CSV table of C-alpha atoms and ligand atoms in Angstrom, one decimal:
chain,number,residue,atom,x,y,z
Q,139,MET,CA,-8.5,114.0,-286.2
Q,140,ILE,CA,-11.3,116.0,-284.7
Q,141,THR,CA,-10.8,119.6,-283.5
Q,142,PRO,CA,-12.8,120.3,-280.4
Q,143,VAL,CA,-14.4,123.7,-280.3
Q,144,LEU,CA,-15.2,124.8,-276.7
Q,145,LEU,CA,-17.7,127.5,-276.2
Q,146,CYS,CA,-17.1,129.4,-272.9
Q,147,GLY,CA,-18.4,132.9,-273.4
Q,148,GLY,CA,-21.6,132.7,-271.3
Q,149,SER,CA,-21.9,134.4,-268.0
Q,150,GLY,CA,-24.3,131.7,-266.5
Q,151,THR,CA,-26.5,134.2,-264.6
Q,152,ARG,CA,-28.9,131.4,-263.5
Q,153,LEU,CA,-26.2,130.2,-261.1
Q,154,TRP,CA,-25.8,133.6,-259.3
Q,155,PRO,CA,-24.5,134.3,-256.7
Q,156,LEU,CA,-21.7,131.7,-257.3
Q,157,SER,CA,-21.5,132.4,-261.1
Q,158,ARG,CA,-20.5,136.0,-261.8
Q,159,LYS,CA,-19.9,138.0,-264.9
Q,160,SER,CA,-16.2,138.0,-263.9
Q,161,TYR,CA,-16.1,134.3,-262.9
Q,162,PRO,CA,-18.9,132.3,-264.5
Q,163,LYS,CA,-20.1,128.8,-263.7
Q,164,GLN,CA,-18.1,127.0,-266.3
Q,165,PHE,CA,-14.9,127.9,-264.4
Q,166,SER,CA,-16.2,127.2,-260.9
Q,167,LYS,CA,-15.6,123.8,-259.3
Q,168,LEU,CA,-19.3,123.2,-258.8
Q,169,LEU,CA,-19.3,119.4,-258.4
Q,170,GLY,CA,-15.8,118.2,-257.8
Q,171,ASP,CA,-12.1,118.8,-258.2
Q,172,LEU,CA,-12.4,120.0,-261.8
Q,173,SER,CA,-14.4,122.9,-263.2
Q,174,LEU,CA,-17.0,122.1,-265.8
Q,175,PHE,CA,-14.7,123.7,-268.4
Q,176,GLN,CA,-11.8,121.5,-267.4
Q,177,GLY,CA,-14.1,118.4,-267.5
Q,178,SER,CA,-15.2,119.3,-271.0
Q,179,ALA,CA,-11.7,119.9,-272.2
Q,180,GLN,CA,-10.5,116.6,-270.7
Q,181,ARG,CA,-13.4,114.7,-272.2
Q,182,LEU,CA,-12.4,116.0,-275.7
Q,183,SER,CA,-8.7,115.3,-275.4
Q,184,GLY,CA,-6.6,112.2,-276.3
Q,185,ALA,CA,-5.7,110.4,-279.5
Q,186,ASN,CA,-8.9,111.2,-281.3
Q,187,TYR,CA,-8.5,114.9,-281.0
Q,188,ALA,CA,-6.4,117.8,-282.1
Q,189,ALA,CA,-5.7,120.7,-279.7
Q,190,PRO,CA,-8.9,122.5,-278.8
Q,191,VAL,CA,-10.0,125.8,-280.2
Q,192,ILE,CA,-11.5,127.9,-277.4
Q,193,LEU,CA,-14.0,130.8,-277.9
Q,194,THR,CA,-14.3,133.1,-275.1
Q,195,ASN,CA,-14.2,136.8,-274.1
Q,196,SER,CA,-11.3,139.0,-273.0
Q,197,ASP,CA,-12.2,138.8,-269.3
Q,198,PHE,CA,-11.8,135.0,-269.2
Q,199,ARG,CA,-8.7,134.5,-271.3
Q,200,PHE,CA,-6.3,133.9,-268.5
Q,201,ILE,CA,-8.8,131.7,-266.5
Q,202,VAL,CA,-9.0,129.6,-269.7
Q,203,THR,CA,-5.3,129.1,-270.1
Q,204,GLU,CA,-4.7,128.6,-266.4
Q,205,GLN,CA,-7.4,126.0,-266.1
Q,206,LEU,CA,-6.2,124.2,-269.2
Q,207,SER,CA,-2.6,124.1,-268.0
Q,208,GLU,CA,-3.9,122.6,-264.6
Q,209,VAL,CA,-5.2,119.6,-266.6
Q,210,GLY,CA,-2.2,119.4,-268.9
Q,211,ILE,CA,-3.9,120.6,-272.1
Q,212,ASP,CA,-2.4,123.0,-274.6
Q,213,PRO,CA,-5.0,125.0,-276.5
Q,214,GLY,CA,-4.7,125.1,-280.3
Q,215,ALA,CA,-6.1,128.7,-280.4
Q,216,VAL,CA,-7.9,130.9,-278.0
Q,217,LEU,CA,-10.2,133.2,-280.0
Q,218,ILE,CA,-11.4,136.3,-278.1
Q,219,GLU,CA,-14.8,137.6,-279.1
Q,220,PRO,CA,-15.0,141.4,-278.7
Q,221,GLU,CA,-18.6,140.9,-277.5
Q,222,GLY,CA,-20.9,137.9,-277.3
Q,223,ARG,CA,-23.0,137.5,-280.5
Q,224,ASN,CA,-24.3,134.1,-279.6
Q,225,THR,CA,-23.2,130.7,-280.9
Q,226,ALA,CA,-23.7,131.0,-284.7
Q,227,PRO,CA,-21.0,133.7,-285.2
Q,228,ALA,CA,-18.7,132.0,-282.7
Q,229,ILE,CA,-19.0,128.5,-284.3
Q,230,LEU,CA,-18.6,129.9,-287.8
Q,231,ALA,CA,-15.5,131.8,-286.7
Q,232,ALA,CA,-14.0,128.5,-285.3
Q,233,ALA,CA,-14.9,126.7,-288.6
Q,234,LEU,CA,-13.3,129.4,-290.7
Q,235,TRP,CA,-10.2,129.4,-288.5
Q,236,ILE,CA,-9.8,125.6,-288.6
Q,237,ALA,CA,-10.5,125.5,-292.4
Q,238,LYS,CA,-7.3,127.6,-292.9
Q,239,GLU,CA,-5.2,124.6,-291.9
Q,240,ASP,CA,-7.5,121.7,-292.3
Q,241,PRO,CA,-10.3,122.4,-294.8
Q,242,ASP,CA,-11.5,118.8,-294.8
Q,243,GLY,CA,-11.3,118.5,-291.0
Q,244,LEU,CA,-14.0,117.6,-288.5
Q,245,MET,CA,-15.0,119.9,-285.6
Q,246,LEU,CA,-16.8,118.9,-282.4
Q,247,VAL,CA,-18.6,121.8,-280.9
Q,248,ALA,CA,-19.3,121.6,-277.2
Q,249,PRO,CA,-20.5,123.9,-274.5
Q,250,SER,CA,-18.3,124.1,-271.4
Q,251,ASP,CA,-21.0,123.9,-268.8
Q,252,HIS,CA,-22.4,120.4,-269.3
Q,253,VAL,CA,-21.8,117.4,-267.1
Q,254,VAL,CA,-21.2,114.1,-269.0
Q,255,PRO,CA,-19.7,111.7,-266.5
Q,256,ASP,CA,-19.3,108.7,-268.8
Q,257,ALA,CA,-16.4,109.8,-271.0
Q,258,GLU,CA,-16.2,106.4,-272.7
Q,259,ALA,CA,-19.8,106.3,-273.7
Q,260,PHE,CA,-19.5,109.8,-275.0
Q,261,GLU,CA,-16.4,108.9,-277.1
Q,262,ALA,CA,-18.4,106.0,-278.6
Q,263,ALA,CA,-21.2,108.3,-279.5
Q,264,VAL,CA,-18.8,110.7,-281.2
Q,265,ASN,CA,-17.2,107.9,-283.1
Q,266,ALA,CA,-20.6,106.7,-284.2
Q,267,GLY,CA,-21.2,110.1,-285.8
Q,268,VAL,CA,-17.9,110.4,-287.7
Q,269,ALA,CA,-18.9,108.6,-290.9
Q,270,ALA,CA,-22.1,110.7,-291.2
Q,271,ALA,CA,-20.2,113.9,-290.6
Q,272,LYS,CA,-17.6,113.0,-293.2
Q,273,ALA,CA,-20.5,112.3,-295.6
Q,274,GLY,CA,-21.8,115.8,-295.3
Q,275,GLN,CA,-24.3,115.5,-292.5
Q,276,LEU,CA,-24.7,118.0,-289.6
Q,277,VAL,CA,-24.5,115.6,-286.7
Q,278,THR,CA,-26.2,116.3,-283.3
Q,279,PHE,CA,-26.4,114.2,-280.2
Q,280,GLY,CA,-29.8,113.3,-278.8
Q,281,ILE,CA,-30.9,112.8,-275.2
Q,282,LYS,CA,-34.0,111.0,-274.2
Q,283,PRO,CA,-36.3,113.6,-272.7
Q,284,ASP,CA,-37.9,113.1,-269.3
Q,285,ARG,CA,-39.9,116.3,-268.9
Q,286,PRO,CA,-41.5,118.9,-271.2
Q,287,GLU,CA,-38.4,121.2,-270.9
Q,288,THR,CA,-38.9,124.4,-273.0
Q,289,GLY,CA,-35.2,125.6,-272.8
Q,290,TYR,CA,-33.9,122.9,-275.1
Q,291,GLY,CA,-34.0,122.0,-278.8
Q,292,TYR,CA,-36.1,119.0,-279.9
Q,293,LEU,CA,-35.0,116.5,-282.5
Q,294,GLU,CA,-37.6,114.5,-284.4
Q,295,LEU,CA,-36.3,111.1,-285.5
Q,296,SER,CA,-37.2,109.8,-288.9
Q,297,GLU,CA,-37.3,106.3,-287.3
Q,298,ALA,CA,-37.1,104.9,-283.8
Q,299,THR,CA,-33.6,104.0,-282.7
Q,300,ASP,CA,-31.6,103.7,-279.5
Q,301,GLU,CA,-28.1,104.0,-280.6
Q,302,ALA,CA,-27.4,104.1,-284.4
Q,303,PRO,CA,-27.1,107.5,-286.1
Q,304,VAL,CA,-30.4,108.3,-287.8
Q,305,ALA,CA,-31.6,111.0,-290.1
Q,306,LEU,CA,-33.6,113.8,-288.5
Q,307,LYS,CA,-37.0,114.9,-289.8
Q,308,GLN,CA,-36.8,118.3,-288.1
Q,309,PHE,CA,-35.1,120.4,-285.4
Q,310,ILE,CA,-37.3,122.6,-283.2
Q,311,GLU,CA,-35.5,125.0,-281.0
Q,312,LYS,CA,-37.1,126.0,-277.6
Q,313,PRO,CA,-40.7,125.1,-278.2
Q,314,ASP,CA,-43.6,126.6,-276.2
Q,315,ALA,CA,-44.9,124.5,-273.2
Q,316,LYS,CA,-47.8,122.9,-275.1
Q,317,SER,CA,-45.6,121.8,-278.1
Q,318,ALA,CA,-42.9,120.5,-275.7
Q,319,ALA,CA,-45.6,118.4,-273.8
Q,320,GLU,CA,-46.9,117.0,-277.2
Q,321,MET,CA,-43.4,116.1,-278.4
Q,322,LEU,CA,-42.6,114.4,-275.1
Q,323,ALA,CA,-45.8,112.4,-275.3
Q,324,SER,CA,-45.3,111.3,-278.9
Q,325,GLY,CA,-42.0,109.5,-278.0
Q,326,ARG,CA,-40.5,110.5,-281.4
Q,327,PHE,CA,-38.3,113.3,-280.1
Q,328,LEU,CA,-35.0,113.6,-278.4
Q,329,TRP,CA,-33.5,116.7,-276.8
Q,330,ASN,CA,-30.6,118.4,-278.6
Q,331,ALA,CA,-27.6,118.0,-276.3
Q,332,GLY,CA,-26.1,121.2,-277.7
Q,333,ILE,CA,-23.0,119.2,-278.9
Q,334,PHE,CA,-22.4,119.1,-282.6
Q,335,LEU,CA,-20.1,117.2,-285.0
Q,336,PHE,CA,-19.5,118.8,-288.4
Q,337,SER,CA,-17.0,118.7,-291.2
Q,338,VAL,CA,-15.7,122.2,-291.4
Q,339,LYS,CA,-16.6,122.3,-295.1
Q,340,THR,CA,-20.2,121.1,-294.5
Q,341,LEU,CA,-20.8,123.7,-291.9
Q,342,ILE,CA,-19.5,126.6,-294.0
Q,343,GLU,CA,-21.7,125.4,-296.8
Q,344,ALA,CA,-24.7,125.3,-294.4
Q,345,PHE,CA,-24.0,128.9,-293.4
Q,346,LYS,CA,-23.8,129.8,-297.1
Q,347,SER,CA,-27.3,128.3,-297.6
Q,348,HIS,CA,-29.0,129.4,-294.4
Q,349,ALA,CA,-27.2,132.3,-292.8
Q,350,LYS,CA,-25.3,133.9,-295.7
Q,351,ASP,CA,-25.2,137.4,-294.1
Q,352,LEU,CA,-22.9,136.1,-291.3
Q,353,LEU,CA,-20.2,134.8,-293.7
Q,354,ASP,CA,-18.6,138.0,-294.8
Q,355,PRO,CA,-18.4,139.8,-291.5
Q,356,VAL,CA,-17.2,136.7,-289.6
Q,357,ASP,CA,-14.6,135.9,-292.3
Q,358,LYS,CA,-13.3,139.5,-292.2
Q,359,ALA,CA,-13.3,139.5,-288.4
Q,360,ILE,CA,-11.2,136.4,-288.4
Q,361,ASP,CA,-8.9,137.5,-291.2
Q,362,THR,CA,-8.0,140.7,-289.4
Q,363,ALA,CA,-7.8,139.1,-285.9
Q,364,LYS,CA,-4.8,140.4,-283.9
Q,365,CYS,CA,-2.5,138.2,-282.0
Q,366,ASP,CA,-2.0,139.5,-278.4
Q,367,LEU,CA,0.2,137.5,-276.0
Q,368,GLY,CA,-0.9,134.3,-277.8
Q,369,PHE,CA,-4.6,135.1,-277.8
Q,370,LEU,CA,-6.4,135.9,-281.1
Q,371,ARG,CA,-8.5,139.0,-280.8
Q,372,ILE,CA,-11.3,139.0,-283.3
Q,373,ASP,CA,-11.8,142.3,-285.0
Q,374,PRO,CA,-14.5,144.3,-283.2
Q,375,ASN,CA,-15.7,146.4,-286.2
Q,376,HIS,CA,-16.5,143.4,-288.4
Q,377,TRP,CA,-17.8,141.4,-285.4
Q,378,ALA,CA,-20.3,144.1,-284.6
Q,379,LYS,CA,-21.9,143.6,-288.0
Q,380,CYS,CA,-22.8,139.9,-287.1
Q,381,GLU,CA,-26.3,139.1,-286.2
Q,382,ASP,CA,-26.7,137.9,-282.6
Q,383,ILE,CA,-28.2,134.5,-283.2
Q,384,SER,CA,-27.7,130.9,-282.0
Q,385,ILE,CA,-26.6,128.1,-284.4
Q,386,ASP,CA,-29.8,126.3,-283.5
Q,387,TYR,CA,-32.0,129.1,-285.1
Q,388,ALA,CA,-29.5,130.2,-287.8
Q,389,VAL,CA,-28.6,126.8,-289.2
Q,390,MET,CA,-30.0,123.7,-287.5
Q,391,GLU,CA,-33.7,124.6,-287.8
Q,392,LYS,CA,-33.3,125.3,-291.5
Q,393,ALA,CA,-31.0,122.5,-292.7
Q,394,ASP,CA,-32.2,119.2,-294.1
Q,395,ASN,CA,-28.9,117.3,-293.8
Q,396,LEU,CA,-29.2,116.5,-290.1
Q,397,THR,CA,-28.3,113.3,-288.4
Q,398,VAL,CA,-28.6,112.5,-284.7
Q,399,VAL,CA,-26.6,110.0,-282.7
Q,400,PRO,CA,-28.8,109.1,-279.6
Q,401,PHE,CA,-26.7,109.3,-276.4
Q,402,GLY,CA,-27.8,107.0,-273.6
Q,403,GLY,CA,-25.2,108.1,-271.1
Q,404,GLU,CA,-25.9,110.7,-268.4
Q,405,TRP,CA,-26.0,114.3,-269.6
Q,406,THR,CA,-26.8,117.4,-267.6
Q,407,ASP,CA,-26.9,121.0,-268.7
Q,408,LEU,CA,-26.1,122.6,-265.4
Q,409,GLY,CA,-28.5,125.4,-266.3
Q,410,GLY,CA,-29.7,126.3,-262.8
Q,411,TRP,CA,-29.5,125.5,-259.1
Q,412,ASP,CA,-32.2,122.9,-259.4
Q,413,ALA,CA,-29.9,121.0,-261.8
Q,414,VAL,CA,-27.0,121.4,-259.4
Q,415,TRP,CA,-29.2,120.0,-256.6
Q,416,ARG,CA,-30.2,117.0,-258.7
Q,417,GLN,CA,-26.7,116.4,-259.8
Q,418,SER,CA,-25.1,116.6,-256.3
Q,419,GLY,CA,-26.7,113.3,-255.2
Q,420,PRO,CA,-29.4,114.4,-252.7
Q,421,ASN,CA,-29.9,112.0,-249.7
Q,422,ASP,CA,-33.1,110.0,-249.1
Q,423,LEU,CA,-34.9,113.2,-248.0
Q,424,GLY,CA,-33.7,115.1,-251.1
Q,425,VAL,CA,-31.2,117.2,-249.1
Q,426,VAL,CA,-27.8,118.4,-250.3
Q,427,THR,CA,-25.5,120.4,-248.0
Q,428,SER,CA,-22.1,121.7,-248.6
Q,429,GLU,CA,-19.3,122.1,-246.1
Q,430,HIS,CA,-20.4,124.8,-243.6
Q,431,ALA,CA,-24.0,124.1,-244.1
Q,432,THR,CA,-26.4,122.1,-241.9
Q,433,ALA,CA,-30.0,121.0,-242.6
Q,434,ILE,CA,-32.3,120.0,-239.7
Q,435,ASP,CA,-35.6,118.4,-240.6
Q,436,CYS,CA,-35.4,119.6,-244.2
Q,437,GLU,CA,-36.7,118.0,-247.4
Q,438,ASP,CA,-35.8,118.5,-251.1
Q,439,THR,CA,-33.4,121.4,-250.2
Q,440,LEU,CA,-30.0,122.6,-251.2
Q,441,LEU,CA,-27.9,124.5,-248.7
Q,442,ARG,CA,-24.5,125.8,-249.8
Q,443,SER,CA,-22.0,128.0,-248.2
Q,444,GLU,CA,-19.3,129.2,-250.5
Q,445,ASP,CA,-17.3,130.8,-247.7
Q,446,LYS,CA,-15.9,129.0,-244.6
Q,447,ARG,CA,-16.7,132.1,-242.5
Q,448,ILE,CA,-20.4,131.6,-243.1
Q,449,GLU,CA,-22.3,128.8,-241.5
Q,450,VAL,CA,-25.7,128.2,-243.2
Q,451,VAL,CA,-28.4,126.4,-241.2
Q,452,GLY,CA,-31.8,125.4,-242.4
Q,453,ILE,CA,-34.5,124.2,-240.2
Q,454,GLY,CA,-37.8,122.6,-241.4
Q,455,LEU,CA,-37.3,123.7,-245.0
Q,456,LYS,CA,-38.9,122.2,-248.0
Q,457,ASN,CA,-38.1,122.9,-251.7
Q,458,ILE,CA,-35.6,125.6,-250.9
Q,459,ILE,CA,-32.3,126.6,-252.4
Q,460,THR,CA,-29.9,128.6,-250.4
Q,461,VAL,CA,-26.5,129.7,-251.6
Q,462,ALA,CA,-24.4,132.0,-249.5
Q,463,MET,CA,-21.4,134.0,-250.8
Q,464,PRO,CA,-19.5,136.6,-248.8
Q,465,ASP,CA,-21.3,139.4,-250.5
Q,466,ALA,CA,-24.7,137.9,-251.5
Q,467,VAL,CA,-27.2,135.2,-250.4
Q,468,LEU,CA,-29.7,133.5,-252.6
Q,469,VAL,CA,-32.8,132.0,-251.0
Q,470,ALA,CA,-35.3,130.6,-253.5
Q,471,ASP,CA,-38.1,128.1,-254.0
Q,472,THR,CA,-36.7,125.2,-256.0
Q,473,SER,CA,-39.5,125.6,-258.6
Q,474,ARG,CA,-38.3,129.2,-259.2
Q,475,ALA,CA,-34.6,128.3,-259.9
Q,476,GLN,CA,-34.8,129.5,-263.5
Q,477,ASP,CA,-35.9,133.0,-262.3
Q,478,VAL,CA,-32.5,133.7,-260.7
Q,479,LYS,CA,-31.7,135.1,-264.2
Q,480,LYS,CA,-34.4,137.7,-263.7
Q,481,ALA,CA,-33.1,138.6,-260.2
Q,482,VAL,CA,-29.7,139.3,-261.6
Q,483,LYS,CA,-31.2,141.6,-264.3
Q,484,ALA,CA,-33.1,143.4,-261.5
Q,485,LEU,CA,-29.9,143.8,-259.5
Q,486,LYS,CA,-28.1,145.2,-262.4
Q,487,LYS,CA,-30.7,147.9,-262.8
Q,488,LYS,CA,-30.4,148.8,-259.2
Q,489,LYS,CA,-26.7,149.6,-259.6
B,253,LIG,N1,-18.0,131.8,-276.9
B,253,LIG,C1,-19.3,132.0,-276.8
B,253,LIG,N2,-19.8,133.1,-277.3
B,253,LIG,N3,-20.0,131.1,-276.2
B,253,LIG,C2,-21.4,131.3,-276.1
B,253,LIG,C3,-22.0,132.5,-276.6
B,253,LIG,C4,-21.2,133.4,-277.2
B,253,LIG,O1,-21.6,134.5,-277.7
B,253,LIG,N4,-23.3,132.4,-276.4
B,253,LIG,C5,-23.5,131.2,-275.7
B,253,LIG,N5,-22.3,130.5,-275.6
B,253,LIG,C6,-22.1,129.2,-275.0
B,253,LIG,C7,-22.8,129.1,-273.6
B,253,LIG,O2,-21.9,129.5,-272.6
B,253,LIG,C8,-23.1,127.6,-273.6
B,253,LIG,O3,-21.9,126.9,-273.2
B,253,LIG,C9,-23.3,127.3,-275.1
B,253,LIG,O4,-22.7,128.3,-275.8
B,253,LIG,C10,-24.8,127.2,-275.5
B,253,LIG,O5,-25.4,128.4,-275.2
B,253,LIG,P1,-26.7,128.5,-274.2
B,253,LIG,O6,-27.1,129.9,-274.2
B,253,LIG,O7,-26.4,127.8,-272.9
B,253,LIG,O8,-27.8,127.7,-275.1
B,253,LIG,P2,-29.0,127.0,-274.5
B,253,LIG,O9,-28.7,126.1,-273.4
B,253,LIG,O10,-30.1,128.0,-274.3
B,253,LIG,O11,-29.5,126.1,-275.8
B,253,LIG,C11,-28.6,125.2,-276.4
B,253,LIG,O12,-28.2,124.1,-275.6
B,253,LIG,C12,-29.3,123.2,-275.3
B,253,LIG,C13,-28.8,122.1,-274.4
B,253,LIG,O13,-28.1,122.5,-273.3
B,253,LIG,C14,-29.2,124.8,-277.7
B,253,LIG,O14,-28.3,124.1,-278.5
B,253,LIG,C15,-30.4,123.8,-277.4
B,253,LIG,O15,-31.0,123.3,-278.6
B,253,LIG,C16,-29.9,122.7,-276.6
B,253,LIG,O16,-31.0,121.8,-276.2
B,254,LIG,MG1,-27.2,126.0,-272.0
């Protein structure tokens, strides 16, 4: 059995004003009837999987349990981080937690804000990685890149392959624009999907080798976690001693026991409004409108109203994103979608 580990601690500021600190994007029903979190939990349920371990913060704990119960999934454990210290401490905490009951078990780490519509193809990719994970490899899933994206990790294959698991030469997290363009052109690289399959034992060994300083504080923070209404509150004093670092920098860039399973199915990190626009099925003119939004003579434009009292109308727009909430409206050039994060920072300062 594989234990899913779902990360849902982020606040998703690039999808402001829909995604808020108190109700971030992974819990919003951005694309359909299910939230991204519910979609991820559902994808990682069934005969192959144990009950999921969830890592989140105190503010989201009831959203997590409510949304899981809506899709009929019982969580194995909901670990509450006193503060976000990025993915390395969170994933190590999950590994140490799972190891208490199942020291030889496998864990599948997944973000809760990705869209992977073909659950069957994804399941096949996971199954293809199991033998390597059991044999002591850190398994990643690779996506064929189609642009020189600098926000992702890049995986250099040791040999060309379309499907089979293959050893990785190196893992490069968030390259600069020039290196990203070179890697894309070389054809030897895949993007890191941000989904990992590890044996708990291998991962803990990897932390011992590459990020030793995290082991002691995370171990103590888990050992002294307090149960509160069924949630496990990680100890804040020990947690505060953990470096704020992602698994990609802390372990993946340094390890040499890496294997990638190429994933040919659709995969989207809904990182910004441009991705939502692309994912929502634009019409022939590239236009996406929600209910209560109307586009007249527009091209390559997303118009969304998140409130039935607000009608949004766009006339003659090109490359524009508009998202209206009862208390805030975003109007941005599509090419600047990633800068929404900066706007949120600026707004915070104003308060
Ligand atoms: N519980 C918890 N606690 N979750 C967290 C924390 C934390 O402190 N920090 C981040 N997460 C969650 C985010 O909400 C997201 O679901 C996931 O962990 C990954 O974090 P991101 O901050 O979104 O990482 P990224 O997108 O910049 O990069 C990662 O994903 C890319 C693919 O989407 C890397 O793994 C890249 O290599 C990869 O290409
Ligand atoms: Mg991300």
